[in-house]
XYZ file of C-alpha atoms in Angstrom:
694
model
C -68.546 -22.243 -56.788
C -72.264 -22.618 -56.662
C -74.980 -22.355 -58.960
C -78.093 -20.471 -57.709
C -81.597 -18.274 -59.144
C -82.272 -15.420 -57.088
C -85.618 -13.507 -58.271
C -84.969 -15.558 -61.917
C -81.716 -14.951 -62.376
C -78.997 -17.208 -62.178
C -76.192 -16.634 -60.802
C -72.563 -18.762 -59.445
C -70.983 -17.895 -56.170
C -68.430 -18.965 -53.819
C -70.030 -21.861 -51.945
C -68.694 -20.140 -48.695
C -71.151 -16.905 -49.361
C -73.877 -17.028 -47.106
C -77.396 -16.097 -49.186
C -77.977 -12.543 -48.498
C -74.251 -12.181 -49.696
C -75.334 -14.485 -52.803
C -78.567 -11.615 -52.872
C -75.878 -8.760 -53.278
C -73.797 -10.729 -55.979
C -77.285 -10.759 -57.926
C -77.971 -6.587 -57.274
C -80.791 -7.854 -54.682
C -81.250 -5.362 -51.957
C -81.417 -6.997 -49.067
C -82.831 -4.916 -45.426
C -80.508 -5.762 -42.393
C -79.407 -4.865 -38.959
C -76.890 -6.973 -37.105
C -75.456 -8.683 -39.972
C -72.260 -6.908 -40.768
C -69.483 -8.556 -43.462
C -66.293 -7.594 -40.760
C -68.320 -9.061 -38.056
C -69.352 -12.570 -36.757
C -72.827 -13.944 -37.808
C -75.779 -12.934 -35.214
C -78.948 -13.769 -36.744
C -80.610 -11.381 -34.138
C -82.466 -8.890 -36.253
C -84.030 -10.985 -38.683
C -84.961 -8.057 -40.948
C -83.280 -9.808 -43.842
C -85.664 -12.997 -44.534
C -86.014 -14.705 -47.824
C -87.805 -17.323 -49.128
C -86.300 -20.212 -50.025
C -88.212 -22.682 -52.426
C -88.109 -26.256 -51.577
C -86.909 -25.543 -48.065
C -88.949 -24.812 -44.608
C -92.602 -23.195 -45.246
C -91.536 -20.069 -43.584
C -88.834 -17.401 -44.325
C -85.477 -18.171 -43.614
C -82.365 -15.566 -42.239
C -80.201 -14.966 -44.799
C -77.214 -14.140 -43.046
C -77.219 -16.926 -41.358
C -78.125 -19.717 -43.799
C -75.044 -20.928 -46.127
C -75.134 -21.266 -49.939
C -73.706 -24.765 -49.616
C -77.039 -25.872 -47.332
C -79.285 -25.192 -49.666
C -81.498 -28.055 -52.035
C -81.078 -28.076 -55.550
C -84.238 -28.887 -56.777
C -85.792 -32.330 -57.669
C -84.422 -32.664 -60.841
C -80.979 -30.843 -59.388
C -81.836 -27.792 -60.144
C -80.135 -24.964 -58.857
C -81.618 -23.571 -55.734
C -84.381 -20.871 -55.857
C -84.218 -18.023 -53.607
C -87.030 -15.241 -53.962
C -86.643 -11.627 -52.275
C -89.285 -10.199 -53.522
C -92.494 -12.326 -53.397
C -95.699 -11.788 -51.045
C -94.239 -14.031 -47.951
C -90.682 -11.944 -47.587
C -92.472 -8.739 -48.004
C -95.068 -9.463 -44.974
C -92.267 -11.163 -43.097
C -90.522 -8.038 -43.191
C -93.014 -5.992 -42.363
C -93.990 -7.834 -39.940
C -90.192 -7.572 -38.427
C -90.229 -4.053 -38.847
C -93.948 -3.864 -36.624
C -91.745 -5.462 -34.017
C -88.722 -3.671 -33.683
C -90.668 -0.613 -33.702
C -92.689 -0.800 -30.933
C -90.249 -0.326 -28.123
C -88.315 2.465 -30.179
C -89.083 6.083 -29.200
C -90.621 8.701 -31.446
C -86.854 10.621 -31.019
C -86.508 11.101 -34.664
C -86.474 15.000 -34.662
C -84.168 15.454 -31.625
C -81.697 11.998 -32.602
C -78.147 12.691 -33.981
C -78.560 9.994 -36.116
C -81.460 11.651 -38.222
C -81.009 11.459 -42.124
C -78.820 8.364 -42.149
C -80.436 6.308 -39.819
C -80.625 2.521 -41.029
C -83.964 2.074 -39.074
C -85.728 5.495 -40.621
C -84.427 4.144 -44.175
C -85.696 0.843 -43.980
C -89.344 1.618 -41.865
C -89.889 3.525 -44.833
C -88.853 0.971 -47.817
C -90.237 -2.055 -45.635
C -92.758 -1.388 -42.929
C -96.302 -0.118 -43.112
C -98.182 3.049 -42.483
C -99.581 1.232 -38.773
C -99.073 -0.011 -35.306
C -101.177 -2.395 -33.824
C -99.985 -1.835 -30.258
C -101.155 0.072 -27.376
C -98.965 -1.145 -24.700
C -96.584 1.578 -22.609
C -93.032 1.547 -24.122
C -90.182 0.552 -22.737
C -87.860 2.436 -21.386
C -83.673 1.962 -20.244
C -81.434 4.347 -18.192
C -78.375 5.744 -20.231
C -75.220 4.092 -19.693
C -72.225 6.192 -18.868
C -69.150 4.553 -21.317
C -66.626 7.087 -21.507
C -65.961 10.752 -23.076
C -66.251 9.958 -27.000
C -69.700 7.471 -26.870
C -73.286 9.213 -25.993
C -75.942 6.227 -25.180
C -79.599 6.475 -25.447
C -80.032 2.474 -24.897
C -83.851 2.951 -25.466
C -83.549 3.376 -28.826
C -81.346 0.042 -29.165
C -82.828 -2.762 -30.746
C -80.170 -5.423 -30.037
C -78.463 -5.862 -32.921
C -75.251 -6.785 -30.500
C -72.985 -5.281 -33.508
C -71.175 -2.931 -30.883
C -70.833 -5.976 -28.913
C -68.857 -7.944 -31.042
C -67.106 -5.217 -32.684
C -65.202 -4.803 -28.979
C -65.081 -8.139 -28.523
C -63.720 -9.160 -32.410
C -62.055 -6.483 -33.281
C -61.020 -4.065 -30.473
C -59.703 -7.390 -28.768
C -61.857 -5.788 -25.434
C -64.692 -7.673 -24.028
C -66.257 -3.923 -22.906
C -69.586 -4.706 -24.199
C -72.099 -7.207 -23.656
C -75.764 -8.348 -23.590
C -77.525 -9.409 -20.194
C -81.130 -9.870 -19.617
C -83.486 -11.668 -21.680
C -86.540 -10.332 -23.725
C -87.800 -7.234 -22.799
C -85.621 -7.234 -19.826
C -82.313 -7.620 -22.510
C -79.910 -4.320 -22.149
C -76.222 -3.300 -23.965
C -74.435 -2.372 -20.846
C -70.469 -2.254 -19.960
C -71.445 -4.200 -16.943
C -69.965 -2.049 -14.759
C -70.664 1.440 -16.302
C -67.177 2.059 -16.672
C -65.766 4.385 -19.545
C -64.307 2.109 -22.412
C -60.520 2.161 -23.322
C -60.592 0.548 -26.987
C -58.766 2.978 -28.272
C -61.063 1.402 -31.375
C -64.145 2.170 -29.354
C -65.920 5.241 -32.087
C -66.796 2.728 -34.515
C -69.105 1.323 -32.837
C -70.618 5.197 -33.343
C -71.152 4.444 -37.180
C -71.982 0.290 -36.508
C -74.717 1.049 -34.239
C -78.027 0.994 -37.030
C -79.983 3.533 -35.065
C -79.078 6.207 -32.337
C -78.569 3.867 -29.320
C -74.829 4.882 -29.605
C -73.332 8.437 -31.146
C -71.090 10.646 -30.810
C -71.321 12.842 -27.483
C -68.195 16.165 -28.558
C -70.103 16.035 -31.708
C -73.666 16.079 -29.682
C -76.726 18.165 -30.754
C -74.294 20.489 -33.269
C -75.141 19.855 -36.713
C -77.635 17.829 -39.101
C -75.792 15.405 -42.096
C -77.608 17.592 -45.136
C -76.000 20.512 -43.602
C -72.067 19.615 -44.059
C -70.109 19.634 -46.675
C -68.198 16.517 -47.129
C -64.896 15.789 -48.208
C -62.499 12.038 -48.650
C -58.697 12.963 -47.419
C -56.053 11.206 -45.535
C -55.678 11.373 -41.721
C -52.196 12.367 -40.253
C -53.019 11.432 -36.408
C -50.150 8.411 -37.344
C -47.913 6.720 -40.121
C -51.099 4.548 -41.210
C -52.606 6.640 -43.858
C -56.375 5.775 -42.806
C -58.574 6.637 -45.454
C -61.096 9.672 -44.066
C -63.766 11.918 -44.986
C -64.170 15.388 -42.851
C -67.656 16.907 -42.748
C -67.523 20.693 -42.295
C -69.943 23.678 -41.911
C -68.602 26.643 -43.458
C -64.875 27.216 -41.576
C -65.642 24.795 -39.280
C -64.349 20.855 -39.218
C -67.660 19.447 -37.272
C -67.059 15.619 -37.404
C -64.750 13.009 -38.988
C -65.924 9.898 -40.613
C -63.896 6.641 -42.068
C -63.814 5.598 -45.587
C -62.968 2.268 -46.713
C -59.910 1.337 -48.217
C -59.413 -2.188 -47.670
C -56.025 -1.768 -48.466
C -55.376 0.290 -45.557
C -57.966 1.143 -42.553
C -61.015 -1.062 -43.677
C -63.716 0.474 -43.111
C -62.115 1.403 -39.095
C -60.311 4.768 -37.301
C -58.850 5.525 -34.336
C -60.095 7.869 -31.690
C -57.744 9.998 -32.374
C -58.773 10.317 -36.359
C -62.131 10.641 -35.323
C -62.503 13.081 -32.607
C -59.767 15.536 -32.300
C -61.272 18.125 -34.682
C -62.097 20.401 -31.768
C -58.150 20.598 -31.514
C -58.632 22.930 -35.076
C -60.507 25.388 -33.099
C -58.508 26.235 -30.446
C -54.697 27.605 -29.726
C -54.268 28.325 -33.331
C -52.210 31.027 -34.471
C -53.923 32.977 -37.119
C -51.907 35.856 -37.989
C -47.780 36.021 -37.523
C -45.315 37.031 -34.872
C -42.005 38.356 -34.135
C -39.928 38.413 -31.594
C -39.109 42.247 -29.712
C -37.489 42.962 -26.715
C -37.869 39.148 -25.280
C -41.544 39.054 -26.084
C -43.435 38.095 -29.015
C -45.464 40.440 -30.953
C -48.368 40.446 -33.558
C -46.470 41.923 -37.059
C -47.644 41.719 -40.643
C -46.547 39.413 -42.679
C -44.379 41.880 -44.345
C -42.418 42.584 -41.066
C -42.340 38.877 -40.124
C -40.583 38.009 -44.062
C -38.577 40.921 -43.481
C -37.386 39.572 -40.179
C -36.640 36.098 -41.290
C -34.357 37.921 -44.256
C -32.174 39.353 -42.125
C -31.971 36.783 -40.509
C -30.753 34.475 -43.383
C -28.582 36.586 -44.843
C -26.586 37.171 -41.730
C -26.428 33.940 -41.194
C -23.770 31.780 -42.933
C -25.327 28.915 -44.882
C -23.737 26.295 -42.587
C -25.017 27.607 -40.016
C -28.462 27.652 -41.237
C -30.503 24.489 -40.194
C -34.256 22.826 -41.266
C -36.510 20.439 -39.382
C -39.501 19.027 -40.877
C -42.361 17.797 -38.536
C -44.436 15.265 -37.979
C -47.498 16.313 -40.008
C -45.602 18.084 -43.020
C -47.061 17.148 -46.657
C -44.604 15.684 -48.582
C -45.407 19.751 -51.052
C -43.988 21.076 -48.520
C -41.051 19.393 -47.336
C -39.897 19.174 -51.309
C -40.600 23.264 -51.426
C -38.899 23.602 -47.937
C -35.248 21.060 -49.503
C -35.551 23.820 -52.436
C -35.189 26.550 -50.311
C -32.464 25.108 -48.057
C -30.735 24.424 -51.535
C -31.045 27.958 -52.438
C -30.036 29.111 -49.340
C -26.938 26.553 -49.786
C -27.480 24.425 -46.427
C -27.260 20.280 -45.876
C -28.481 20.998 -42.822
C -32.057 19.192 -42.615
C -33.460 16.405 -41.431
C -37.110 14.447 -41.051
C -36.239 12.187 -38.617
C -35.939 12.246 -34.675
C -33.042 12.336 -32.845
C -31.371 9.073 -33.276
C -32.599 7.883 -35.951
C -30.543 6.387 -38.568
C -33.135 5.423 -41.541
C -31.323 6.827 -44.915
C -33.091 7.062 -48.242
C -29.074 5.958 -49.815
C -30.156 2.478 -47.619
C -32.904 1.966 -49.754
C -36.565 2.481 -50.195
C -37.017 -1.132 -48.573
C -34.615 0.248 -45.740
C -37.428 2.276 -44.110
C -40.727 1.198 -45.284
C -43.634 -1.102 -43.991
C -42.368 -3.829 -46.798
C -44.892 -6.426 -46.229
C -47.627 -3.748 -46.762
C -50.880 -3.125 -44.356
C -53.228 -5.920 -46.094
C -50.179 -8.668 -46.446
C -49.913 -8.712 -42.183
C -52.681 -11.389 -43.006
C -50.607 -13.412 -45.448
C -47.648 -13.634 -42.369
C -47.651 -17.440 -40.038
C -45.425 -15.136 -37.002
C -44.557 -12.090 -36.104
C -41.718 -11.207 -34.071
C -43.010 -7.390 -32.780
C -39.149 -5.154 -32.005
C -39.294 -1.756 -29.902
C -43.093 -1.183 -30.694
C -46.520 -1.003 -28.998
C -49.148 -1.119 -32.013
C -52.146 -1.129 -29.973
C -50.861 2.641 -29.684
C -49.282 3.189 -32.078
C -50.849 2.544 -34.819
C -54.157 1.437 -33.471
C -56.190 0.423 -37.065
C -52.565 -1.336 -38.184
C -52.752 -3.427 -34.352
C -56.394 -4.513 -35.290
C -55.241 -6.053 -38.474
C -52.720 -8.029 -36.821
C -55.432 -9.294 -34.369
C -57.609 -10.281 -37.329
C -54.337 -12.308 -38.379
C -54.629 -13.612 -34.904
C -58.291 -14.524 -34.937
C -57.445 -16.097 -38.412
C -56.029 -19.086 -36.562
C -51.867 -20.490 -35.605
C -49.911 -17.124 -35.502
C -47.356 -17.079 -33.192
C -46.651 -13.440 -31.908
C -42.879 -12.580 -29.754
C -42.668 -9.021 -28.915
C -39.007 -7.457 -28.163
C -39.734 -4.747 -25.515
C -42.101 -3.273 -23.071
C -44.369 -5.919 -21.846
C -47.740 -3.948 -22.588
C -51.459 -4.538 -23.697
C -51.787 -5.540 -27.235
C -55.109 -7.476 -27.337
C -54.027 -10.514 -28.762
C -51.592 -13.387 -26.882
C -47.360 -12.848 -27.529
C -44.590 -14.502 -26.295
C -42.450 -11.586 -24.635
C -38.733 -12.473 -24.978
C -36.717 -9.824 -23.598
C -36.759 -5.385 -23.203
C -33.211 -5.014 -25.193
C -30.365 -6.058 -27.511
C -29.510 -9.249 -25.783
C -33.018 -10.780 -26.830
C -32.488 -9.876 -29.714
C -28.726 -10.882 -30.607
C -30.151 -14.339 -28.990
C -32.958 -14.553 -31.641
C -30.183 -13.977 -34.270
C -27.547 -16.754 -32.309
C -31.025 -18.708 -33.089
C -31.531 -19.625 -29.259
C -34.726 -20.129 -27.822
C -37.739 -21.486 -29.299
C -39.191 -18.254 -31.149
C -36.251 -18.632 -33.112
C -37.338 -22.013 -34.191
C -40.913 -20.497 -34.856
C -39.265 -17.983 -37.512
C -37.058 -20.258 -39.094
C -40.337 -23.011 -39.917
C -42.716 -19.927 -40.860
C -42.806 -19.676 -44.410
C -43.900 -16.139 -44.490
C -42.361 -14.535 -41.473
C -43.265 -10.829 -40.345
C -40.722 -8.880 -38.062
C -42.166 -4.971 -37.073
C -38.905 -2.794 -36.141
C -40.764 0.391 -33.953
C -39.541 3.693 -32.979
C -38.470 2.438 -29.722
C -35.593 0.947 -31.991
C -34.919 4.063 -33.988
C -34.145 6.463 -31.711
C -31.345 5.237 -29.561
C -27.617 5.869 -29.984
C -27.268 2.396 -30.756
C -30.103 1.674 -33.765
C -27.826 1.907 -36.512
C -26.896 -1.746 -34.780
C -29.898 -2.610 -34.103
C -31.333 -1.899 -37.357
C -28.669 -4.640 -39.016
C -28.956 -6.774 -36.253
C -33.084 -6.584 -37.831
C -32.602 -6.838 -41.085
C -29.723 -9.680 -40.210
C -32.453 -11.590 -38.643
C -34.514 -11.237 -41.219
C -32.459 -12.096 -44.175
C -31.705 -15.342 -41.906
C -35.504 -16.792 -41.387
C -36.550 -15.798 -44.379
C -38.337 -13.181 -43.842
C -36.864 -11.636 -47.571
C -36.692 -13.472 -49.895
C -38.667 -13.406 -53.385
C -42.381 -12.740 -53.348
C -42.251 -12.178 -49.880
C -40.562 -8.851 -47.964
C -41.308 -9.260 -43.952
C -38.369 -6.389 -42.959
C -41.268 -3.514 -42.110
C -40.429 -0.356 -40.524
C -43.597 0.917 -38.267
C -43.059 4.771 -37.987
C -45.428 7.066 -35.823
C -45.302 10.124 -37.686
C -47.392 10.742 -40.967
C -44.446 12.863 -42.639
C -41.470 10.803 -42.389
C -41.819 8.160 -44.909
C -42.621 10.908 -47.262
C -39.727 12.835 -45.880
C -37.121 10.146 -46.159
C -38.320 9.194 -49.984
C -37.516 13.432 -50.672
C -34.181 12.652 -49.578
C -34.619 15.294 -46.163
C -31.826 14.310 -44.230
C -28.405 15.861 -44.035
C -26.626 15.858 -47.150
C -22.555 15.738 -47.152
C -21.431 17.748 -44.567
C -24.881 18.079 -43.038
C -25.772 18.458 -39.507
C -28.813 15.649 -38.470
C -31.713 16.965 -35.915
C -29.361 16.421 -32.631
C -26.390 18.443 -33.867
C -28.330 21.509 -35.890
C -30.889 21.765 -32.421
C -26.822 22.985 -30.548
C -25.236 23.933 -33.378
C -27.649 25.831 -35.887
C -27.795 29.633 -35.729
C -31.099 29.901 -37.498
C -33.585 27.289 -37.553
C -36.394 26.118 -39.397
C -39.396 24.250 -37.914
C -41.860 23.032 -40.003
C -44.237 22.065 -37.322
C -41.564 20.264 -35.244
C -42.933 20.382 -31.773
C -41.644 17.066 -30.986
C -37.937 18.231 -30.298
C -36.546 19.344 -26.733
C -36.680 22.633 -27.168
C -34.606 23.247 -23.957
C -31.415 22.133 -26.536
C -32.580 24.509 -29.552
C -30.109 26.747 -29.126
C -30.016 29.504 -32.639
C -32.546 31.714 -34.080
C -36.046 30.342 -34.764
C -38.182 30.188 -37.202
C -41.690 27.985 -36.645
C -44.211 27.310 -38.683
C -46.992 25.221 -37.592
C -50.792 25.686 -36.729
C -51.018 25.809 -32.904
C -49.002 27.500 -30.094
C -47.313 24.593 -28.936
C -43.672 23.973 -28.034
C -42.267 24.993 -31.151
C -44.367 28.487 -31.079
C -43.265 28.963 -27.437
C -39.843 28.709 -28.999
C -39.554 30.599 -31.936
C -38.146 34.090 -32.791
C -40.677 34.357 -35.962
C -44.032 32.376 -35.881
C -45.354 32.072 -39.317
C -49.148 30.718 -39.174
C -49.604 27.943 -41.124
C -52.229 25.842 -42.539
C -53.781 22.805 -40.748
C -53.871 19.164 -42.848
C -57.950 19.302 -43.342
C -57.079 22.970 -44.219
C -54.729 22.464 -47.710
C -54.643 20.102 -50.259
C -51.458 17.493 -49.865
C -49.648 14.613 -50.604
C -48.953 11.972 -47.501
C -47.003 8.380 -47.747
C -48.129 6.429 -45.269
C -45.770 3.763 -43.216
C -45.902 0.871 -46.192
C -44.651 3.250 -48.769
C -48.428 4.394 -50.182
C -48.613 7.602 -51.920
C -51.656 8.847 -50.487
C -53.714 12.907 -51.609
C -55.893 14.697 -49.321
C -58.206 17.496 -50.319
C -58.988 21.054 -48.796
C -62.385 20.515 -46.299
C -62.089 24.346 -45.119
C -60.145 27.346 -44.955
C -57.398 28.685 -42.958
C -58.375 30.995 -39.816
C -57.442 34.261 -39.823
C -54.060 35.086 -42.114
C -52.818 31.562 -42.429
C -51.280 30.472 -45.667
C -50.432 27.066 -46.803
C -47.258 25.643 -45.675
C -45.077 25.556 -48.965
C -46.546 29.483 -49.836
C -44.961 30.821 -46.589
C -41.942 28.863 -48.164
C -42.100 30.884 -51.565
C -42.966 33.600 -49.955
C -39.646 33.646 -47.987
C -37.554 32.756 -50.893
C -38.912 35.779 -52.799
C -38.104 37.836 -49.167
C -33.842 35.900 -49.406
C -34.253 37.140 -53.438
C -33.956 34.011 -54.364
C -37.319 32.302 -55.641
C -38.687 29.089 -55.629
C -39.661 28.171 -59.869
C -43.317 27.983 -58.847
C -45.540 30.520 -57.983
C -48.860 27.782 -57.344
C -49.423 24.538 -56.146
C -49.530 22.616 -59.525
C -46.095 24.043 -60.714
C -44.676 23.292 -57.578
C -45.977 19.920 -57.837
C -45.447 19.723 -61.715
C -41.948 20.025 -60.222
C -42.025 17.169 -57.459
C -43.201 14.470 -60.169
C -40.276 15.543 -62.500
C -37.660 14.933 -59.487
C -39.509 12.504 -57.563
C -41.921 10.300 -60.638
C -43.843 7.986 -57.998
C -45.793 10.555 -56.176
C -48.023 10.945 -59.150
C -49.172 7.155 -58.257
C -51.779 7.940 -55.993
C -52.949 4.977 -53.811
C -49.951 3.015 -55.374
C -46.683 1.679 -53.392
C -43.044 1.409 -54.950
C -41.895 -1.393 -53.293
C -38.733 -1.486 -51.722
C -36.003 -4.072 -53.177
C -35.296 -6.945 -51.054
C -31.676 -6.957 -51.938
C -31.651 -3.153 -49.835
C -32.424 -5.925 -46.881
C -29.639 -8.217 -47.191
C -26.865 -5.646 -48.259
C -28.227 -3.564 -44.707
C -27.333 -7.015 -42.939
C -24.042 -7.309 -43.991
C -22.687 -3.790 -42.864
C -20.453 -3.602 -40.125
C -20.269 -1.525 -37.131
C -23.317 0.731 -35.767
C -21.345 1.115 -31.762
C -21.758 -0.692 -28.848
C -24.810 -1.838 -28.162
C -26.668 -0.599 -25.142
C -28.106 -2.917 -21.859
C -31.398 -0.116 -21.378
C -35.518 -1.638 -23.143
C -36.604 -0.832 -26.122
C -39.309 2.310 -25.448
C -42.337 3.358 -27.529
C -41.807 6.888 -28.207
C -45.337 6.706 -27.704
C -46.254 7.373 -24.242
C -49.721 9.302 -24.654
C -52.301 7.765 -27.084
C -54.029 10.627 -27.045
C -51.526 13.487 -26.949
C -49.176 13.329 -29.830
C -48.915 15.909 -31.457
C -50.252 19.830 -31.614
C -53.457 19.417 -32.616
C -54.380 16.871 -30.287
C -52.881 18.900 -27.393
C -55.426 21.280 -28.111
C -58.357 19.257 -28.172
C -60.510 19.606 -25.283
C -62.137 16.084 -25.632
C -58.531 14.814 -26.522
C -57.392 16.113 -23.114
C -60.478 14.383 -21.399
C -59.529 10.768 -23.288
C -56.166 10.956 -21.519
C -57.425 11.721 -17.952
C -59.718 8.367 -18.510
C -56.686 6.337 -19.669
C -54.104 8.102 -17.239
C -55.132 4.652 -14.785
C -54.479 2.222 -17.351
C -50.764 3.308 -18.425
C -49.779 3.384 -14.660
C -51.685 -0.270 -14.340
C -49.990 -0.996 -17.237
C -46.136 0.176 -15.895
C -46.693 -2.253 -12.887
């Protein structure tokens, strides 16, 4: 620890702090443009100048000056720093004057207006005159893709975007060329950026040089109602802010949560909002004469009730989709219990994850934040870059911290960090379990090895045997022990862990997803669009938001609310319980999913025991208390993983390679597939996917 006197206030801070961080700790506000806590130090903008007593007779850039580099006073007094002296005030005014020499007067037409760092700091630290009468320079705008719009004349060369793409996203797609007045930020070849995290440069840009292309010229920040919620595009559970105007979502931004997404979100999370408006189901439909016809809610519910009453309970099934919240899965489970059916499932066909094996058998036990504690990584049947882009950025962060061996069994994709490709299928995993190869030794020597099991393993006919082998390997190399559980399952669906926590899996004598598709005479699909509809044989009641695969196959369509249009609970891949809030209202006659299920129960004459969301949650918390602990992770028991490792059987191992179920990052659910922006991104990415396949 080091002692400093900042603006006559003595503070004690870690000696690895910069002076800027020390000033923040002391409560002194220091302006900055180029400095960002999660990026390397550049020292470009010089806006963070402070005066250091006893130092050089000129202002110092506090972002690039370490606390340990400050000299004490002549008698050993703590170093003295001033952020408000006349020297500092004059220096900041001068820096601001230089920054504004070439900056265009675009504020009335700039999308950054109202939330622009340059505007705010010019008002706080600048002067009301400009002594420069020369012509302002102009820079040609660059094309960098469908998501980020450029106005490079506004750029102040802070290089935040360059450092983000290189350090966090892991691909050098932006850079600074030229010197002095000729300096420009560019992609060199003016091609579309390929990172799944590129939209974060919009938030990082302190001026209006990089803005959102889809959001361009649509709204001002003071017009928008801001609601904090949870993302459901993948199983990471990124914290987001949904900005809406009236009934329409206008944009989605990240909310800082160091335990989950830090302050990043994926491009799919950020830009799918146009898909919330198109191809929406806004009224019930009933199939008559082989064609779906608009119907009233009473007619649709009557058709469902008639089918339920004429079908034996053993022939009724229910499948929960990838975006469903805990509340609606709970309501669907209660409805199935009322009907008397044990046919229910929230997993992909072939998946053998089972709540009976304990929570540790199906969650990301190390936690996302715990990735930084691990010292070796084995990825089995997953591509974190396209399955969970923000989690992949956390792996890259750990990789950049130093000495981090990574091994991959499965497809040899581009992960944005170096790794050793150990093989493509079960044979490579068997070799590791047997202790063959250098990487087996690496895992054995590691103090906190991390093993990630992906959905490419869990959706196969031999998934039970593979899961047992992975658990056995984790036990053998010390990945599961007191104080550390490195056995981590990476899910791709936001609803999966919540459904497993609820026990939404086949009961005694019940059928799983694959069996229900073929054998159920009546099948409830709760937003389940990712199954093969050609295999579904019975009468289908689809409860969902978009005219996607499920709606095309349905006999009755009951329109539901999207995740931005309801308050719901989701559990992310690490088992963290989080609640999203309603930011807008569902279109037309669409209702919240739990209310639809409650209405169905009333129509069949066996109403569920709740009439409001509050009553539903009260019943939910009584049966499953951990859902009430928002933001917390109920840890899995290490003993459950060891028990899984000792299981016998599981069938014959297949020779085929582990293949990630996510083939196109941008088109993974009905909302994405309804988005024009995501369709354009998918087309731009086709070339990269083809290249990776080669």
